[in-house]
Coordinates of C-alpha atoms in Angstrom, one line a residue:
M13 CA 10.4 13.3 7.1
M14 CA 7.4 11.5 8.7
L15 CA 3.8 12.5 8.7
N16 CA 3.0 10.7 12.0
P17 CA 6.2 10.0 13.9
A18 CA 4.3 8.9 17.0
L19 CA 3.1 5.8 15.1
E20 CA 5.7 5.5 12.3
A21 CA 8.6 5.5 14.8
L22 CA 6.7 3.7 17.6
P23 CA 9.1 1.6 19.8
L24 CA 9.0 -2.1 19.1
Q25 CA 7.4 -3.1 22.4
E26 CA 4.6 -0.5 22.1
K27 CA 4.0 -1.4 18.4
T28 CA 3.6 -5.1 19.3
A29 CA 1.2 -4.2 22.1
L30 CA -0.8 -1.9 19.8
Q31 CA -1.0 -4.6 17.1
A32 CA -2.2 -7.2 19.7
E33 CA -4.8 -4.9 21.0
R34 CA -6.1 -4.1 17.5
L35 CA -6.0 -7.8 16.5
R36 CA -8.1 -8.9 19.4
A37 CA -10.6 -6.1 18.6
I38 CA -10.9 -6.9 14.9
V39 CA -11.2 -10.6 15.4
E40 CA -14.0 -10.0 18.0
R41 CA -15.7 -7.7 15.6
A42 CA -15.5 -10.1 12.7
Y43 CA -16.7 -13.0 14.9
R44 CA -19.7 -11.2 16.2
K45 CA -20.7 -9.4 13.0
T46 CA -20.3 -11.9 10.2
G47 CA -21.7 -15.4 9.8
F48 CA -18.6 -16.3 7.7
Y49 CA -16.0 -15.6 10.4
H50 CA -18.3 -16.9 13.2
Q51 CA -18.7 -20.2 11.4
R52 CA -15.0 -20.4 10.5
L53 CA -13.7 -19.8 14.0
S54 CA -16.3 -22.0 15.5
T55 CA -15.4 -24.9 13.1
G56 CA -11.8 -24.6 14.4
Q57 CA -13.1 -24.4 18.0
L58 CA -11.6 -20.9 18.3
Q59 CA -12.9 -18.0 20.4
P60 CA -11.6 -14.4 19.9
A61 CA -10.3 -14.5 23.6
M62 CA -7.8 -17.2 22.5
L63 CA -6.0 -14.7 20.4
Q64 CA -4.1 -12.6 22.9
T65 CA -0.9 -12.0 21.0
V66 CA 0.0 -11.4 17.4
E67 CA 1.9 -14.8 17.4
T68 CA -1.4 -16.6 18.0
I69 CA -2.8 -15.3 14.7
T70 CA -1.5 -18.5 13.1
R71 CA -4.4 -20.3 14.7
L72 CA -6.8 -18.6 12.3
P73 CA -7.5 -20.1 8.9
F74 CA -6.3 -18.3 5.8
L75 CA -8.7 -16.1 3.7
T76 CA -8.4 -16.5 0.0
T77 CA -9.7 -14.9 -3.2
A78 CA -12.2 -17.8 -3.4
D79 CA -13.6 -16.8 0.0
L80 CA -14.0 -13.2 -1.2
A81 CA -15.8 -14.3 -4.3
A82 CA -18.1 -16.7 -2.4
N83 CA -19.1 -13.9 -0.1
Y84 CA -19.4 -11.1 -2.7
P85 CA -20.5 -8.4 -2.2
Y86 CA -21.9 -8.2 1.3
G87 CA -21.0 -11.4 3.1
L88 CA -17.9 -10.1 4.9
L89 CA -19.3 -6.7 5.9
T90 CA -19.3 -6.0 9.7
V91 CA -21.5 -2.9 9.3
P92 CA -24.9 -2.3 7.5
V93 CA -24.6 -1.6 3.8
S94 CA -25.8 1.9 4.6
A95 CA -22.6 2.5 6.6
I96 CA -20.4 1.7 3.6
A97 CA -19.3 4.9 1.9
R98 CA -17.6 3.2 -1.0
F99 CA -17.0 -0.1 -2.6
Q100 CA -13.6 -0.5 -4.4
Q101 CA -14.0 -3.1 -7.1
R102 CA -11.0 -4.4 -8.9
A103 CA -12.5 -7.7 -10.1
T104 CA -15.9 -8.8 -11.2
S105 CA -16.5 -11.0 -8.2
R106 CA -14.5 -9.2 -5.4
A107 CA -15.0 -5.8 -3.8
V108 CA -13.7 -3.9 -0.8
G109 CA -16.3 -2.1 1.4
L110 CA -15.0 1.0 3.1
T111 CA -16.7 3.2 5.7
Q112 CA -16.0 6.9 6.0
Q113 CA -13.4 6.1 8.7
D114 CA -11.8 3.5 6.5
M115 CA -11.5 6.1 3.8
A116 CA -10.0 8.6 6.2
N117 CA -7.4 6.0 7.3
H118 CA -6.6 5.4 3.6
L119 CA -5.9 9.0 3.0
E120 CA -3.6 9.2 6.0
L121 CA -1.7 6.1 4.8
L122 CA -1.3 7.7 1.3
A123 CA -0.2 10.9 2.9
R124 CA 2.4 9.0 5.0
S125 CA 3.6 7.3 1.8
L126 CA 3.9 10.6 -0.1
V127 CA 5.8 12.2 2.8
A128 CA 8.2 9.2 2.8
G129 CA 8.7 10.0 -0.9
Q130 CA 9.8 13.5 0.1
I131 CA 6.6 15.4 -0.7
S132 CA 5.8 18.3 1.6
S133 CA 3.9 21.5 1.7
G134 CA 6.3 23.1 -0.7
S135 CA 5.9 20.4 -3.3
V136 CA 4.2 20.8 -6.7
F137 CA 2.7 17.3 -7.3
M138 CA 1.4 15.9 -10.5
V139 CA -0.3 12.5 -11.1
V140 CA -0.2 11.2 -14.6
A141 CA -2.3 8.0 -14.4
A142 CA -2.5 5.3 -17.1
K143 CA -5.9 3.7 -17.6
E144 CA -5.4 1.0 -15.0
M145 CA -4.2 3.6 -12.5
M146 CA -7.1 6.1 -13.0
P147 CA -9.1 4.9 -9.9
Y148 CA -6.1 5.7 -7.6
A149 CA -5.4 9.3 -8.9
P150 CA -8.1 11.2 -6.9
A151 CA -7.1 9.7 -3.6
L152 CA -3.4 10.4 -4.2
Q153 CA -4.3 14.0 -5.2
T154 CA -6.5 14.5 -2.1
A155 CA -3.7 13.0 0.2
A156 CA -1.2 15.4 -1.4
E157 CA -3.5 18.4 -0.8
G158 CA -3.9 17.3 2.8
I159 CA -0.2 17.7 3.5
G160 CA -0.2 21.1 1.8
A161 CA 1.3 20.2 -1.6
T162 CA 0.1 22.0 -4.7
V163 CA -1.6 19.5 -7.0
I164 CA -1.6 19.7 -10.8
E165 CA -4.4 17.7 -12.5
Q166 CA -3.4 16.2 -15.9
H167 CA -4.8 13.5 -18.1
G168 CA -3.6 11.6 -21.1
L169 CA -0.4 13.6 -21.8
N170 CA 2.1 12.5 -24.4
G171 CA 5.9 13.0 -23.8
K172 CA 6.1 16.6 -25.2
E173 CA 2.9 17.7 -23.5
L174 CA 4.0 16.3 -20.2
L175 CA 7.4 17.9 -20.5
K176 CA 5.7 21.3 -21.1
S177 CA 3.5 21.0 -18.1
I178 CA 6.4 19.9 -15.8
L179 CA 8.4 22.9 -16.9
K180 CA 5.5 25.5 -16.8
F181 CA 4.3 24.5 -13.4
G182 CA 7.7 23.7 -11.9
V183 CA 6.6 20.2 -10.9
T184 CA 8.8 18.8 -8.2
A185 CA 7.1 15.4 -7.7
L186 CA 5.6 13.2 -10.3
F187 CA 3.5 10.0 -9.9
A188 CA 3.3 8.0 -13.2
S189 CA 4.0 4.6 -14.7
P190 CA 7.6 3.5 -15.4
E191 CA 6.8 3.6 -19.1
T192 CA 5.7 7.3 -18.8
F193 CA 9.0 8.2 -17.1
L194 CA 11.0 6.4 -19.8
Q195 CA 8.9 8.2 -22.5
L196 CA 9.6 11.5 -20.9
A197 CA 13.4 10.7 -20.7
E198 CA 13.3 9.8 -24.4
T199 CA 11.5 13.0 -25.3
L200 CA 14.2 15.0 -23.5
T201 CA 17.0 13.2 -25.3
T202 CA 15.4 13.8 -28.6
L203 CA 15.2 17.5 -27.9
G204 CA 18.8 17.6 -26.7
F205 CA 18.2 17.9 -23.0
S206 CA 18.9 15.8 -19.9
T207 CA 16.5 14.7 -17.2
S208 CA 18.8 16.5 -14.7
E209 CA 17.5 19.8 -16.1
L210 CA 14.0 19.0 -14.8
P211 CA 12.7 20.5 -11.5
L212 CA 11.7 17.0 -10.4
L213 CA 12.9 15.9 -6.9
S214 CA 10.8 12.7 -6.6
L215 CA 9.5 10.1 -8.9
L216 CA 6.7 7.9 -7.6
C217 CA 5.0 4.8 -9.0
D218 CA 3.1 1.7 -8.2
A219 CA 5.4 -1.0 -6.8
R220 CA 3.6 -3.6 -9.0
Q221 CA 4.7 -1.9 -12.1
L222 CA 8.4 -1.5 -11.3
D223 CA 10.4 -4.7 -11.6
N224 CA 14.2 -4.7 -11.2
P225 CA 15.0 -4.4 -14.9
L226 CA 12.7 -1.3 -15.2
R227 CA 14.1 0.2 -12.0
H228 CA 17.6 -0.2 -13.5
K229 CA 16.5 1.6 -16.7
L230 CA 15.0 4.4 -14.7
R231 CA 18.1 4.8 -12.6
Q232 CA 20.2 5.1 -15.8
A233 CA 17.8 7.7 -17.1
Y234 CA 17.3 9.7 -13.9
S235 CA 19.4 10.9 -11.0
T236 CA 16.1 11.7 -9.2
P237 CA 15.1 9.2 -6.5
I238 CA 12.3 6.7 -7.4
Y239 CA 9.8 5.8 -4.7
T240 CA 7.3 3.0 -4.9
L241 CA 4.0 2.5 -3.1
Y242 CA 2.4 -0.9 -2.5
G243 CA -1.3 -1.7 -2.5
H244 CA -3.5 -4.7 -3.3
G245 CA -6.8 -4.5 -5.1
D246 CA -8.5 -6.8 -2.6
I247 CA -7.2 -4.9 0.5
L248 CA -6.4 -1.3 -0.2
S249 CA -5.3 0.6 -3.4
M250 CA -1.8 1.7 -2.3
G251 CA -0.9 2.9 1.1
I252 CA -0.1 -0.5 2.6
A253 CA 3.6 0.1 2.3
A254 CA 6.0 2.6 0.8
E255 CA 9.6 3.4 0.3
C256 CA 11.6 5.9 2.3
P257 CA 14.7 7.9 1.1
E258 CA 16.9 5.0 2.1
Q259 CA 15.5 3.0 -0.9
N260 CA 15.9 -0.3 0.9
G261 CA 12.4 -1.9 1.0
L262 CA 8.9 -0.6 1.6
H263 CA 7.9 0.3 5.1
L264 CA 4.7 -1.6 6.1
Q265 CA 2.1 0.5 7.9
E266 CA 2.1 -1.8 10.9
D267 CA -0.4 0.1 13.0
H268 CA -3.0 -0.7 10.3
F269 CA -1.8 -4.1 8.9
Y270 CA -0.2 -7.2 10.3
A271 CA 2.0 -9.1 7.8
E272 CA 3.1 -12.7 7.8
I273 CA 5.4 -14.4 5.3
V274 CA 4.5 -18.0 4.8
D275 CA 5.6 -21.0 2.7
P276 CA 3.1 -21.0 -0.2
Y277 CA 2.8 -24.8 -0.1
T278 CA 2.7 -25.6 3.6
G279 CA 1.2 -22.3 4.9
L280 CA 3.8 -22.3 7.7
P281 CA 5.6 -19.1 8.7
V282 CA 9.1 -18.6 7.3
P283 CA 11.9 -16.7 9.1
D284 CA 12.5 -13.0 8.6
G285 CA 14.6 -12.4 5.5
Q286 CA 13.3 -15.5 3.7
T287 CA 11.0 -15.1 0.7
G288 CA 7.4 -16.4 0.8
E289 CA 3.8 -15.4 0.2
L290 CA 2.7 -12.2 1.9
V291 CA -0.4 -12.7 4.2
I292 CA -2.1 -9.5 5.4
T293 CA -4.5 -8.9 8.3
T294 CA -6.3 -5.6 8.4
L295 CA -6.1 -4.3 12.0
T296 CA -8.3 -1.2 11.7
R297 CA -10.8 -1.9 8.9
E298 CA -14.4 -1.1 10.0
G299 CA -16.4 -2.1 7.0
M300 CA -14.8 -5.3 5.8
P301 CA -12.0 -6.8 8.0
L302 CA -9.7 -9.3 6.3
L303 CA -8.1 -11.9 8.5
R304 CA -5.0 -13.6 7.2
Y305 CA -5.6 -12.8 3.5
R306 CA -3.3 -14.6 1.1
T307 CA -2.1 -11.9 -1.4
A308 CA -0.3 -14.2 -3.9
D309 CA 2.5 -11.6 -3.7
F310 CA 6.0 -12.8 -2.8
A311 CA 8.2 -10.9 -0.4
C312 CA 10.5 -11.1 2.6
L313 CA 10.2 -9.2 5.9
D314 CA 13.1 -7.0 7.1
R315 CA 12.9 -5.9 10.7
S316 CA 16.4 -4.4 10.9
P317 CA 16.7 -0.7 11.9
C318 CA 16.3 1.8 9.1
P319 CA 18.4 5.0 9.2
C320 CA 15.2 7.0 8.3
G321 CA 14.0 6.5 11.9
R322 CA 10.9 4.6 11.1
T323 CA 10.5 1.4 13.2
L324 CA 8.1 -0.1 10.7
A325 CA 9.2 -3.4 9.2
R326 CA 10.1 -3.3 5.5
L327 CA 8.9 -5.5 2.7
H328 CA 11.3 -6.6 -0.1
F329 CA 9.1 -7.8 -3.0
S330 CA 10.4 -10.4 -5.4
R331 CA 7.2 -11.2 -7.4
F332 CA 3.6 -9.9 -7.6
A333 CA 0.5 -11.9 -8.4
G334 CA 0.1 -12.4 -12.1
Q335 CA 3.8 -12.0 -12.9

């Protein structure tokens, strides 16, 4: 299932052309609207017109967390503050400014991610958010409502309470932390039941929270597929990439983001399939475009065809910032 097959299954040539068009537009916007980018490009004797293809993006300097902190909170905005609908702040000296259109785009990307996780208009969807995930819950719920799912609001449930709610409401899709899923499985075992007796058809969680050992534990505890969603606090809280039913990497939303994998020491691009640091450029961001932002997350790019039908490249993560 796809929410937007026209873009999620866009032929390669058309996708590349769309990315190039959006890259030119976003660089031009950043150059004209912010002193930071204007000075940075001018220092490198660059003009937006020099960036005609996605390959030429390597001419641009990297953007770092230090740059975000130095320009906090308004220095990278390309619109007046009055046009910013929301600031998402995940650190004391960094914030992401989003316009109404940016927020609408975010909801569509979340909806795409949920559909990739087999959530549809017939799903009963529950979000059980730990403290660090609470800011994401409303957007996930709104995105699920947008695709017609029935959303169950819950807060701070322990294992038995969560089990009761899942059974009473007939929850078919659950977003939670890996620890919550394991606690639920332990509760069922204690009561003499199996996770296979639950109505759950999809388990979803933040990719940052699910390392390989935890995924292995969950697969031992559940036969239900586990789907991860990727986001970055300095870019977008989830929705950047998500797993499909093939469970072989996270599809990057390439109509909204351009990804590079670079050597963390030299900054030079590495071949597809080789692990390096993920660098993201936002292609459609109105309020606060980010050009070549170094995420400090490590992954490799996989452009091989996916049986799900999406033509979006996949990210295979090996380590996240802070791990």
